[in-house]
XYZ file of C-alpha atoms in Angstrom:
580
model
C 0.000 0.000 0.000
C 1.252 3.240 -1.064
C 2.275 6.103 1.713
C -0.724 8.178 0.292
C -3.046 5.958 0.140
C -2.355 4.385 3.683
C -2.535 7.663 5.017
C -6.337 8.522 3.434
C -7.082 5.137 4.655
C -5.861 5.759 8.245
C -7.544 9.290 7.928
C -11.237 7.367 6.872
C -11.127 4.771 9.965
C -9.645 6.973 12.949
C -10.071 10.440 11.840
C -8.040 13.730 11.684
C -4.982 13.460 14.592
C -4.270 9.519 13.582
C -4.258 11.052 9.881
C -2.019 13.660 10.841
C 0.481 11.262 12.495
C 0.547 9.241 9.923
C 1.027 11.547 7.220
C 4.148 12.717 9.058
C 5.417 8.992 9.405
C 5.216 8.138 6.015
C 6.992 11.912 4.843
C 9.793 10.717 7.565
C 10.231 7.115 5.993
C 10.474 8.919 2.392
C 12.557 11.565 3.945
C 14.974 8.487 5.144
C 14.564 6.111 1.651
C 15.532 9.103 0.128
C 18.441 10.304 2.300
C 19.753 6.570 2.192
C 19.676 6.529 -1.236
C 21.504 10.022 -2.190
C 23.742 10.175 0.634
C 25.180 6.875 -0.372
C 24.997 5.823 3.075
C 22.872 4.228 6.052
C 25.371 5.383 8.880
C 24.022 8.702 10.402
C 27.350 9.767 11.282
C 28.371 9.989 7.334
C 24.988 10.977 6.067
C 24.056 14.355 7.624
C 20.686 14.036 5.842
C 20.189 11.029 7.360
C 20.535 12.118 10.945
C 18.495 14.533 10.497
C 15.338 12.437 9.522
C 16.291 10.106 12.307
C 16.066 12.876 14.746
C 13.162 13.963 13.414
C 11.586 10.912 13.140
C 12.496 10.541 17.338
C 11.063 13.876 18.075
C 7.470 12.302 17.178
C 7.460 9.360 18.182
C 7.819 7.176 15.397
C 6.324 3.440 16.262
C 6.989 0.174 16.037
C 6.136 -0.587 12.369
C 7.878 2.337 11.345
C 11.369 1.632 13.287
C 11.697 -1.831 11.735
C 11.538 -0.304 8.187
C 14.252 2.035 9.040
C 16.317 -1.187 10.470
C 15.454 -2.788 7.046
C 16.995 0.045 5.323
C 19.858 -0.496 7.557
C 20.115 -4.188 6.852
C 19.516 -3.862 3.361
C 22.595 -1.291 3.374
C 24.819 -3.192 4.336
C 24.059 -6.141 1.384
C 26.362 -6.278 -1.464
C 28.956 -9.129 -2.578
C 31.243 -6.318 -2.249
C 31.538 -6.146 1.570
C 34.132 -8.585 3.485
C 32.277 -8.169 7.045
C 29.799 -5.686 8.525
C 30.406 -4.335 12.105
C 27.913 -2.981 13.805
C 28.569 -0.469 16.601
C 25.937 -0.869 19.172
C 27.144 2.543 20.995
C 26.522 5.075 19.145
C 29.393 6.370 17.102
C 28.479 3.836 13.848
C 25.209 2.932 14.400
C 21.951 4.616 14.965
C 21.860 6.688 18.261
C 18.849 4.395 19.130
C 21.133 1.521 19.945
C 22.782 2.724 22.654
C 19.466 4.332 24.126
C 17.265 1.367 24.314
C 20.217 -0.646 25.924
C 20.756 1.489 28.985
C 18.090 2.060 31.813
C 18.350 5.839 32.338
C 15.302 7.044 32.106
C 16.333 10.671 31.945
C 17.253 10.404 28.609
C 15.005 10.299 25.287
C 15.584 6.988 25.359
C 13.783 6.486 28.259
C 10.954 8.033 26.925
C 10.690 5.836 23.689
C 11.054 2.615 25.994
C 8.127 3.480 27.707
C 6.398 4.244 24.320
C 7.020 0.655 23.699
C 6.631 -1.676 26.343
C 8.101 -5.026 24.992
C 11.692 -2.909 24.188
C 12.231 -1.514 27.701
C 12.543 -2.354 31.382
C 14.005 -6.055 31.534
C 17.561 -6.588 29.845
C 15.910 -9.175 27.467
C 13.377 -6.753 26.317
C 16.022 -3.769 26.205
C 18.290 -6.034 23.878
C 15.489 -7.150 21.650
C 15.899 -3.954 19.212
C 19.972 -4.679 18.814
C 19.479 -8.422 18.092
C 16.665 -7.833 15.808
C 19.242 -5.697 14.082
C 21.780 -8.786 14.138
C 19.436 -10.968 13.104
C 17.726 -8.780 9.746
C 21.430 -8.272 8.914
C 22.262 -12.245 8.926
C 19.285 -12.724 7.179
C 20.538 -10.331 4.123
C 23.738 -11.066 4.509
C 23.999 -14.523 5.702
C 27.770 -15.029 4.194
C 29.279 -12.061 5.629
C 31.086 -12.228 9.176
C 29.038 -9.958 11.644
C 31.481 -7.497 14.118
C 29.389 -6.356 16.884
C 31.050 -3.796 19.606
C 29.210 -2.320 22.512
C 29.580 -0.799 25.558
C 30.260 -2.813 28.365
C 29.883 -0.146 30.825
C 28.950 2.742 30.786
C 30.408 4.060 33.820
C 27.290 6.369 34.753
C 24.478 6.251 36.995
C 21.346 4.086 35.322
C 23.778 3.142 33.012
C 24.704 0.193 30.677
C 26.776 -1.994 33.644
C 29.583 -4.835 33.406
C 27.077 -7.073 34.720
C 24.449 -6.528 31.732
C 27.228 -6.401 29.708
C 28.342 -9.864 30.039
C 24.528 -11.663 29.765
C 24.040 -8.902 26.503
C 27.107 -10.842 24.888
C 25.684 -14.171 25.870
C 22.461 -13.701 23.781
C 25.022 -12.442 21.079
C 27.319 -15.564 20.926
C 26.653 -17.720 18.548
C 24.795 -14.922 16.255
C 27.849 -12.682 15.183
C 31.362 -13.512 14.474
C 32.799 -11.257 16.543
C 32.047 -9.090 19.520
C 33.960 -6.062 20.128
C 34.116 -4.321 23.975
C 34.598 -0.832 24.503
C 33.495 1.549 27.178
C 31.675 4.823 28.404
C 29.056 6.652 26.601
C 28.799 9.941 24.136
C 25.986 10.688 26.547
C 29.130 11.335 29.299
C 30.257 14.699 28.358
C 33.866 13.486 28.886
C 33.186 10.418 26.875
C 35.615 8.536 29.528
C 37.003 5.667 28.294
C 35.539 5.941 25.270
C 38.362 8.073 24.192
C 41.182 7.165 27.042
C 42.798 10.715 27.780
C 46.689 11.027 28.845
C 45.306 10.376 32.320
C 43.987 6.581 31.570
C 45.660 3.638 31.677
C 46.855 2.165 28.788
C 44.387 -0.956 27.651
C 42.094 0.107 29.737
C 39.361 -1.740 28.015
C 41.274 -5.016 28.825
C 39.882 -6.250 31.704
C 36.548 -5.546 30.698
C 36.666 -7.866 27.636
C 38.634 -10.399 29.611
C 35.407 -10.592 31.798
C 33.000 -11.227 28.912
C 35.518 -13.511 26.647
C 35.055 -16.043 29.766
C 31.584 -15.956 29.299
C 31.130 -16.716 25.705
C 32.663 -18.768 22.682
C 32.604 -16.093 20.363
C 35.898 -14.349 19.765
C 36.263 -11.022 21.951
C 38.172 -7.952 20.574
C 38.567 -4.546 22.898
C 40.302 -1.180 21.984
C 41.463 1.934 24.605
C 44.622 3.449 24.444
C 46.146 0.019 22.691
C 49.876 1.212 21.198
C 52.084 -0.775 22.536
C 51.590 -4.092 20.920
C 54.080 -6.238 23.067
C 51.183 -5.360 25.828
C 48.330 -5.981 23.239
C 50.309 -9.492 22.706
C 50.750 -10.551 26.464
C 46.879 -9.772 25.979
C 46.278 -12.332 23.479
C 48.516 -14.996 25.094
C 46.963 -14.943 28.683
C 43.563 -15.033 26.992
C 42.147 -12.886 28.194
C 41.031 -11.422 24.193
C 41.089 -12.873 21.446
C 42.073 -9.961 19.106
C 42.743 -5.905 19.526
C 41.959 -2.593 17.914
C 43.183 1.187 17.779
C 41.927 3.854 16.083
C 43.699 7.388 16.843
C 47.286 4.944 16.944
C 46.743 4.864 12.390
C 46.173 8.694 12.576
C 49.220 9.269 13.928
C 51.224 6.870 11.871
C 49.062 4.756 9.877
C 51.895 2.384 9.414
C 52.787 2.158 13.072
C 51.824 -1.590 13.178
C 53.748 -2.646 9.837
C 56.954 -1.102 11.798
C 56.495 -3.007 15.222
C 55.880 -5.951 12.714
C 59.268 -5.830 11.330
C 61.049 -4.322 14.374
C 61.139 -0.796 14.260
C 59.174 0.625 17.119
C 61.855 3.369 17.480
C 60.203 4.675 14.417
C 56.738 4.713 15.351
C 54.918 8.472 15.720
C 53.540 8.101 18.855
C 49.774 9.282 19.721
C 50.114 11.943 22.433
C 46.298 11.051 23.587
C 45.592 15.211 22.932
C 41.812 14.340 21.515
C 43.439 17.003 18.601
C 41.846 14.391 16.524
C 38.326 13.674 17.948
C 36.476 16.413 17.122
C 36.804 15.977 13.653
C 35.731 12.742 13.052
C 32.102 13.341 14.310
C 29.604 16.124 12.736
C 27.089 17.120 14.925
C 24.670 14.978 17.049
C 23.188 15.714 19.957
C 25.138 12.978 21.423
C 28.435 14.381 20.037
C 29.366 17.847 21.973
C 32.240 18.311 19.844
C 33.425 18.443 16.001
C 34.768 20.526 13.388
C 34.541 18.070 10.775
C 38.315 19.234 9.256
C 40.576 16.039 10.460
C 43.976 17.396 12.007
C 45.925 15.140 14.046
C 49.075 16.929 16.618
C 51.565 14.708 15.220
C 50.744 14.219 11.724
C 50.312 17.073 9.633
C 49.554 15.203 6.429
C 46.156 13.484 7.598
C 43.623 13.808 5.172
C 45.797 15.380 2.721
C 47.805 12.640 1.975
C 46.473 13.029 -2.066
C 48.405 15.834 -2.273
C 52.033 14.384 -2.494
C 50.843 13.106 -5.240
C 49.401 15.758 -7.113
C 52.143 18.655 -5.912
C 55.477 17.956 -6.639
C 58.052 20.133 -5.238
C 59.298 23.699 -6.813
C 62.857 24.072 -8.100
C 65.457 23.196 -4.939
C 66.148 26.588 -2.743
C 68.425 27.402 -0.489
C 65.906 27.405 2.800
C 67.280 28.547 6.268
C 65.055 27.551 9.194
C 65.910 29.478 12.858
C 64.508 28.013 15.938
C 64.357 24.370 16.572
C 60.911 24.038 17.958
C 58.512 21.323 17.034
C 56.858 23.980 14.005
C 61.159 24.626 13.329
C 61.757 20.756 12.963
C 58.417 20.027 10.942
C 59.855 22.867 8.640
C 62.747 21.685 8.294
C 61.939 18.162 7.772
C 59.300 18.573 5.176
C 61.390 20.924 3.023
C 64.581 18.465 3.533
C 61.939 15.628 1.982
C 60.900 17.599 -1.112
C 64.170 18.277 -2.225
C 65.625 21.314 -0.680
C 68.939 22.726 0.943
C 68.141 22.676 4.344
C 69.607 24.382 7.086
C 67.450 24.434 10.917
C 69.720 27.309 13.619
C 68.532 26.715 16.945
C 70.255 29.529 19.592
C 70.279 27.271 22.237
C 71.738 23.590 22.997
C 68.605 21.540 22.577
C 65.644 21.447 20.186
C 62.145 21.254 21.160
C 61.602 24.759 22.039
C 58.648 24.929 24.747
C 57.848 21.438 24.182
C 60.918 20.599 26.815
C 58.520 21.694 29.834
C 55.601 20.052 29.332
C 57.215 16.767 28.341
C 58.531 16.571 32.221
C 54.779 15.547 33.139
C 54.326 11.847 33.955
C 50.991 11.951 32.009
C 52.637 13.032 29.006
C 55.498 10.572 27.966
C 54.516 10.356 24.269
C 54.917 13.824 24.450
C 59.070 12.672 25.317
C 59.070 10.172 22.489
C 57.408 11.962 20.072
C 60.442 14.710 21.142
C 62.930 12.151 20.918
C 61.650 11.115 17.802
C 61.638 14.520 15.859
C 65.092 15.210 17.064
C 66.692 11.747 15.678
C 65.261 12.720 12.221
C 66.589 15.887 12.037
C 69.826 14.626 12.924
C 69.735 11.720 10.692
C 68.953 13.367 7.699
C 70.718 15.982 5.166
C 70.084 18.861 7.358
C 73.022 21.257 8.064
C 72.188 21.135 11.853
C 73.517 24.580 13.810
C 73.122 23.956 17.356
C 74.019 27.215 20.092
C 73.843 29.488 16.839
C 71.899 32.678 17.165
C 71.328 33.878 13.789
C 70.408 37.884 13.852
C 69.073 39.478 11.078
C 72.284 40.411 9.684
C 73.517 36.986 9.451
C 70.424 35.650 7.991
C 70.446 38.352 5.347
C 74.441 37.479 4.490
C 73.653 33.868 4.754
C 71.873 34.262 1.249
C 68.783 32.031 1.539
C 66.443 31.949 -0.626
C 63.917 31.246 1.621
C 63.894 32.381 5.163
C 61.267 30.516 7.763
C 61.276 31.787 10.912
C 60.475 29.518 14.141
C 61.705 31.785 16.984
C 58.578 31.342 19.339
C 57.006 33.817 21.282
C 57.733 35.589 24.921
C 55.809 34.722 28.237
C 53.382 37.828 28.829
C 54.452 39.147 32.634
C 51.724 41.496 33.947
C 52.676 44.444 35.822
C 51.336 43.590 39.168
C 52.405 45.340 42.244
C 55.473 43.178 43.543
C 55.675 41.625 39.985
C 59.736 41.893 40.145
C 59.878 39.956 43.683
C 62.545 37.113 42.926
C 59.444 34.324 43.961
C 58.203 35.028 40.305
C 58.942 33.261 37.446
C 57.216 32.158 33.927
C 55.966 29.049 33.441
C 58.437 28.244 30.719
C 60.956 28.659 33.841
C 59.700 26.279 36.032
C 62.213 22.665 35.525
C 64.949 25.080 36.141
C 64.106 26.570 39.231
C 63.687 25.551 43.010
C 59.933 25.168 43.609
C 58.705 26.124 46.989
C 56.467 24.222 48.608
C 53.545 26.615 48.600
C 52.670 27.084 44.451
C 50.086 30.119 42.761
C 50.255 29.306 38.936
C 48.144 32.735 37.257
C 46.248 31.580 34.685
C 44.604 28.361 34.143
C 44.849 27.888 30.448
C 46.352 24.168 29.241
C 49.761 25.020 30.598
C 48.717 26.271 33.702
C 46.204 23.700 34.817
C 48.739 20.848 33.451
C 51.345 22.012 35.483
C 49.380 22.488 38.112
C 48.845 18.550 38.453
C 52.178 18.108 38.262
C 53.181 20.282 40.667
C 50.324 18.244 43.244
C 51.920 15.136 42.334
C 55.223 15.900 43.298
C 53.979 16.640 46.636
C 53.471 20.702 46.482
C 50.661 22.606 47.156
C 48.806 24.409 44.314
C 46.543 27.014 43.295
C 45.510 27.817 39.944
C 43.763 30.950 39.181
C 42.254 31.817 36.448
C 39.882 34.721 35.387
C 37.469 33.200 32.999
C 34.878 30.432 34.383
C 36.890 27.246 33.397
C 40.175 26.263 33.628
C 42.117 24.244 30.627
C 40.064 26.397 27.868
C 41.553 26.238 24.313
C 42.825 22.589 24.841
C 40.805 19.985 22.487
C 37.520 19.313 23.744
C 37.997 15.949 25.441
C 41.470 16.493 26.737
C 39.685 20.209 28.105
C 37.109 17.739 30.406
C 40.018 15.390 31.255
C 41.757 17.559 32.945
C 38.297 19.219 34.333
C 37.920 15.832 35.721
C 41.146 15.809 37.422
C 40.824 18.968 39.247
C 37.665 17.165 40.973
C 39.963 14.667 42.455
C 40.646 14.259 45.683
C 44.501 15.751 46.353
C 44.049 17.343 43.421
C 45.170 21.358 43.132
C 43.207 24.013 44.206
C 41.113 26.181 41.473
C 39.964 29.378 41.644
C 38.162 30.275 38.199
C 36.529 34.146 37.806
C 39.598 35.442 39.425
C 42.501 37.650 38.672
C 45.788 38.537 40.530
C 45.917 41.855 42.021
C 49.213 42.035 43.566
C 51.901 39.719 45.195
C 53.719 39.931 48.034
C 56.094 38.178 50.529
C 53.263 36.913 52.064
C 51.424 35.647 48.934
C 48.957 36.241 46.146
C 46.281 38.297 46.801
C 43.059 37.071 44.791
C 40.004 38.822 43.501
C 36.648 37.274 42.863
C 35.600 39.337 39.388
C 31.990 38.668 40.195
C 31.686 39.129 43.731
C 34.733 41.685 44.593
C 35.899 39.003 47.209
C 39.846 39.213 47.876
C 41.598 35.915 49.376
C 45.503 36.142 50.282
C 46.851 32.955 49.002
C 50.175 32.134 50.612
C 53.092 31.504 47.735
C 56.571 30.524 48.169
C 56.572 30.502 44.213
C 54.830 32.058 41.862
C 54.432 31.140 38.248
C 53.166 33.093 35.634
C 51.469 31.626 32.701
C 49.193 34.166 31.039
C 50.251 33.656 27.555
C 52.712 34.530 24.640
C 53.140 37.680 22.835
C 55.605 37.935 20.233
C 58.260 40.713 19.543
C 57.120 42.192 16.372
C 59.867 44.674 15.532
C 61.961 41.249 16.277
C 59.883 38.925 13.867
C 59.349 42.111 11.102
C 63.197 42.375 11.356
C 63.895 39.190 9.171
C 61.296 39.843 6.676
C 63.986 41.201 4.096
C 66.800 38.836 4.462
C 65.227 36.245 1.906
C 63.411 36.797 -1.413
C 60.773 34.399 0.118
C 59.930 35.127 4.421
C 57.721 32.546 6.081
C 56.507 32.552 9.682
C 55.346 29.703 11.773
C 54.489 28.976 15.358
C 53.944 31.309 18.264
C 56.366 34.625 16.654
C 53.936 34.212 13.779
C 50.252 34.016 16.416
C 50.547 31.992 19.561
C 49.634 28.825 18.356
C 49.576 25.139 19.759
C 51.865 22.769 18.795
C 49.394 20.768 16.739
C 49.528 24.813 14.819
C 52.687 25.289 14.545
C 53.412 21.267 12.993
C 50.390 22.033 10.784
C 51.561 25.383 9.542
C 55.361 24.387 10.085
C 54.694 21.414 6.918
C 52.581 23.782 4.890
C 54.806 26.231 4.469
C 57.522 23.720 3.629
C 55.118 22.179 1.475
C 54.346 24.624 -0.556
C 58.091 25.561 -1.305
């Protein structure tokens, strides 16, 4: 029966409202056929047009009749002689946002409310799981060749949540019907996603003993993922049985061919994955389960990410003579990337080590890819054809006489000092100063940005005592999204440093910092036997605008161009090389 003439049907037999509903059912159904069909896609999360209808279609209430034809589309997707295996994410992310919500017992959430709507798919686990495995089972039924991947949530590590418990019985009615059941953790519906993303802060294979639980419960092999890079770990895994297989996913966006090097023994060459969530909010578009994306993917470590077509499309210009000074991380990228495509390279770093900034934030425990990606950067400069000038300050002069023909400059930025009242007391120092000074026991970091708030837990956990003030209402804003509610979530610790937000410095003394609520005029005397400034960087200009005439070509990168982060100053660091 036809949309329109089920809906003048339905309009004959129980009048105007059931006519009305129905009308908008059958546009939503078209609305989907017809999204499916142009957007080349059943997955909301690549078909924008897609989630849309679905959302729509959730907002009133779609029933029964009308869910299972949208999980026919989805099954019939997914048919094709093409296809080696189908996964099916039960959590969200790759499936339909439905999933997830009739599998947890929240009733806060929407989900709740369509549960309720329909009796036999809520309350009991049996009746909660009865929408996934019909999925499972239309998809066998299409597709009844094709190995079946199924990955859920095990826990969801929130109240009325999806629990370990359910978890384990919710793989038992799937063994024997897919191929392969994949465990991960958390929930987009936590802010923080948790473990769904592990941060710098989690464990590595932190997913492990979750899936070691449920493999002992079921025949079917067991796969997990959650901060897997080291794959001697991911082996000693495997062996003890406690899985059967692993994954990674932001491990191939730093180096895609990370695992083809550990194959054949060169894990000294592997780009590590710092754990920054640089990368996360550009692989989702917007959901109302997703509080984060961009939809442009950029990854700290890799500038080439989804631009890898252009090496082959771009070759490089005639060779120049290319002078890089300062031997940051945007320096070395420079460098590097001009060094690759052909150029005379050579990188003058004033002082005795490259790295630039990078050296102070690699001293936290919670950051030692952050020391191997380092490591890493400097070994390649050093192994390859650049003319390497360490402890050379090159002034304008000498770059001018040095006759480049291209001049990048990399010289970073300065730390912004404030002039408070007592600002030149010998307790002060900038941030940037802080591994090669004697910390005092008592610790007021101004300004809570990233740098401030990271070494503020490092401070605690070396056994000081920390404030962290910061004007605006948060601390750690302008980090990536996930690694901003990481370190949120740290702060709420117990030991962990003090935080005064919608505050500002107005002077220091011997006897401390003294502290002003902006909102309430409050003032609070914190006591400080050091005080370290991190406010910001503002570059010299008459320094930077200096250089601009020593080269026929000037470039700019990093924090003397804008302060930038260092996933900015890679990025721009490579372009600029790039486009030599």
């Amino acid at each position: 029966m036809s949309g329109h003439s089920k809906w003048n049907n339905i309009a004959k037999r129980k009048g105007a409202n059931d006519a009305k509903k129905a009308k908008i059912f059958t546009k939503i159904g078209r609305e989907m056929a017809i999204a499916i069909k142009e957007g080349g896609s059943a997955n909301p999360d690549f078909n924008a047009r897609l989630r849309d209808c679905i959302a729509k279609a959730k907002a009133n209430n779609m029933p029964n009749d009308n869910i299972k034809r949208v999980l026919e589309k989805a099954a019939s997707a997914g048919q094709g002689d093409s296809y080696e295996s189908i996964t099916y994410e039960g959590h969200g992310p790759s499936g339909v946002a439905v999933i997830v919500e009739t599998m947890t017992d929240n009733r806060n959430r929407t989900a709740g409310n369509i549960r309720h709507h329909f009796d036999k798919y809520g309350g009991s686990l049996e009746n909660r799981a009865r929408f996934p495995l019909m999925i499972v089972d239309a998809i066998r039924k299409r597709c009844p060749k094709l190995p079946i991947e199924y990955r859920f949530s095990a826990n969801d590590f929130m109240e009325g949540g999806f629990g370990p418990e359910e978890g384990i019985e919710f793989a038992k009615m799937l063994d024997g019907k897919v191929d392969l059941i994949h465990i991960t953790s958390s929930s987009f519906f936590d802010p923080s996603c948790g473990k769904l993303f592990p941060s710098m802060f989690t464990e590595r294979g932190v997913n492990i003993p979750l899936a070691a639980s449920i493999k002992a419960a079921v025949k079917t092999p067991v796969c997990t993922v959650g901060r897997i890079s080291d794959l001697k770990r991911a082996d000693e895994a495997i062996a003890r049985g406690e899985v059967d297989m692993v994954a990674a996913g932001r491990a191939f966006f730093a180096d895609p061919s990370w695992v083809d090097k550990a194959y054949h023994g060169h894990e000294d060459e592997i780009v590590p994955c710092l754990r920054c969530g640089t990368c996360v909010p550009c692989a989702y578009g917007p959901a109302h389960y997703t509080p984060f994306h961009a939809h442009i993917r950029k990854c700290a470590v890799n500038p080439v990410l989804g631009r890898e077509w252009q090496v082959n499309i771009m070759p490089p210009g005639p060779r120049k003579k290319v002078l890089v000074i300062g031997g940051g991380p945007g320096g070395m990228q420079a460098a590097l990337t001009a060094a690759e495509r052909g150029h005379d390279v050579t990188l003058c770093e004033k002082s005795d080590h490259l790295g630039g900034l990078i050296n102070v934030v690699v001293e936290a425990p919670f950051k030692d890819e952050y020391r191997r990606y380092l490591n890493l950067k400097i070994r390649k400069v050093k192994e390859s054809n650049i003319d390497l000038r360490m402890n050379t300050f090159m002034s304008p002069e000498d770059a001018k006489a040095f006759g480049a023909d291209v001049v990048i400059l990399a010289i970073g930025a300065h730390p912004i000092k404030p002039p408070f009242p007592g600002a030149d007391l010998p307790m002060i120092h900038t941030i940037d100063e802080v591994r090669s000074i004697e910390v005092g026991k008592n610790v007021v970091i101004i300004g809570g940005g990233p740098q401030g708030a990271e070494e503020g837990l490092v401070l605690q956990q070396e056994g000081k005592s920390v404030t962290v003030v910061e004007m605006r209402d948060q601390i750690c804003l302008g980090a990536p999204y996930l690694h901003y509610t990481a370190v949120n979530k740290e702060y709420l610790k117990e030991g962990a440093p003090k935080a005064l937000v919608n505050s500002k410095c107005i002077s220091i003394s011997s006897e401390g910092v003294l502290i002003e609520n902006v909102q309430t005029g409050e003032q609070t005397l914190c006591p400080a036997d050091t005080v370290l400034l991190a406010i910001g960087m503002r570059a010299d200009l008459d320094e930077v605008e200096a250089y601009r005439d020593c080269a026929l070509e000037f470039r700019k990168i990093g924090d003397c161009n804008k302060p930038a982060t260092m996933t900015e100053a890679v990025r721009l660091g490579y372009d600029v090389a790039f486009g030599l």
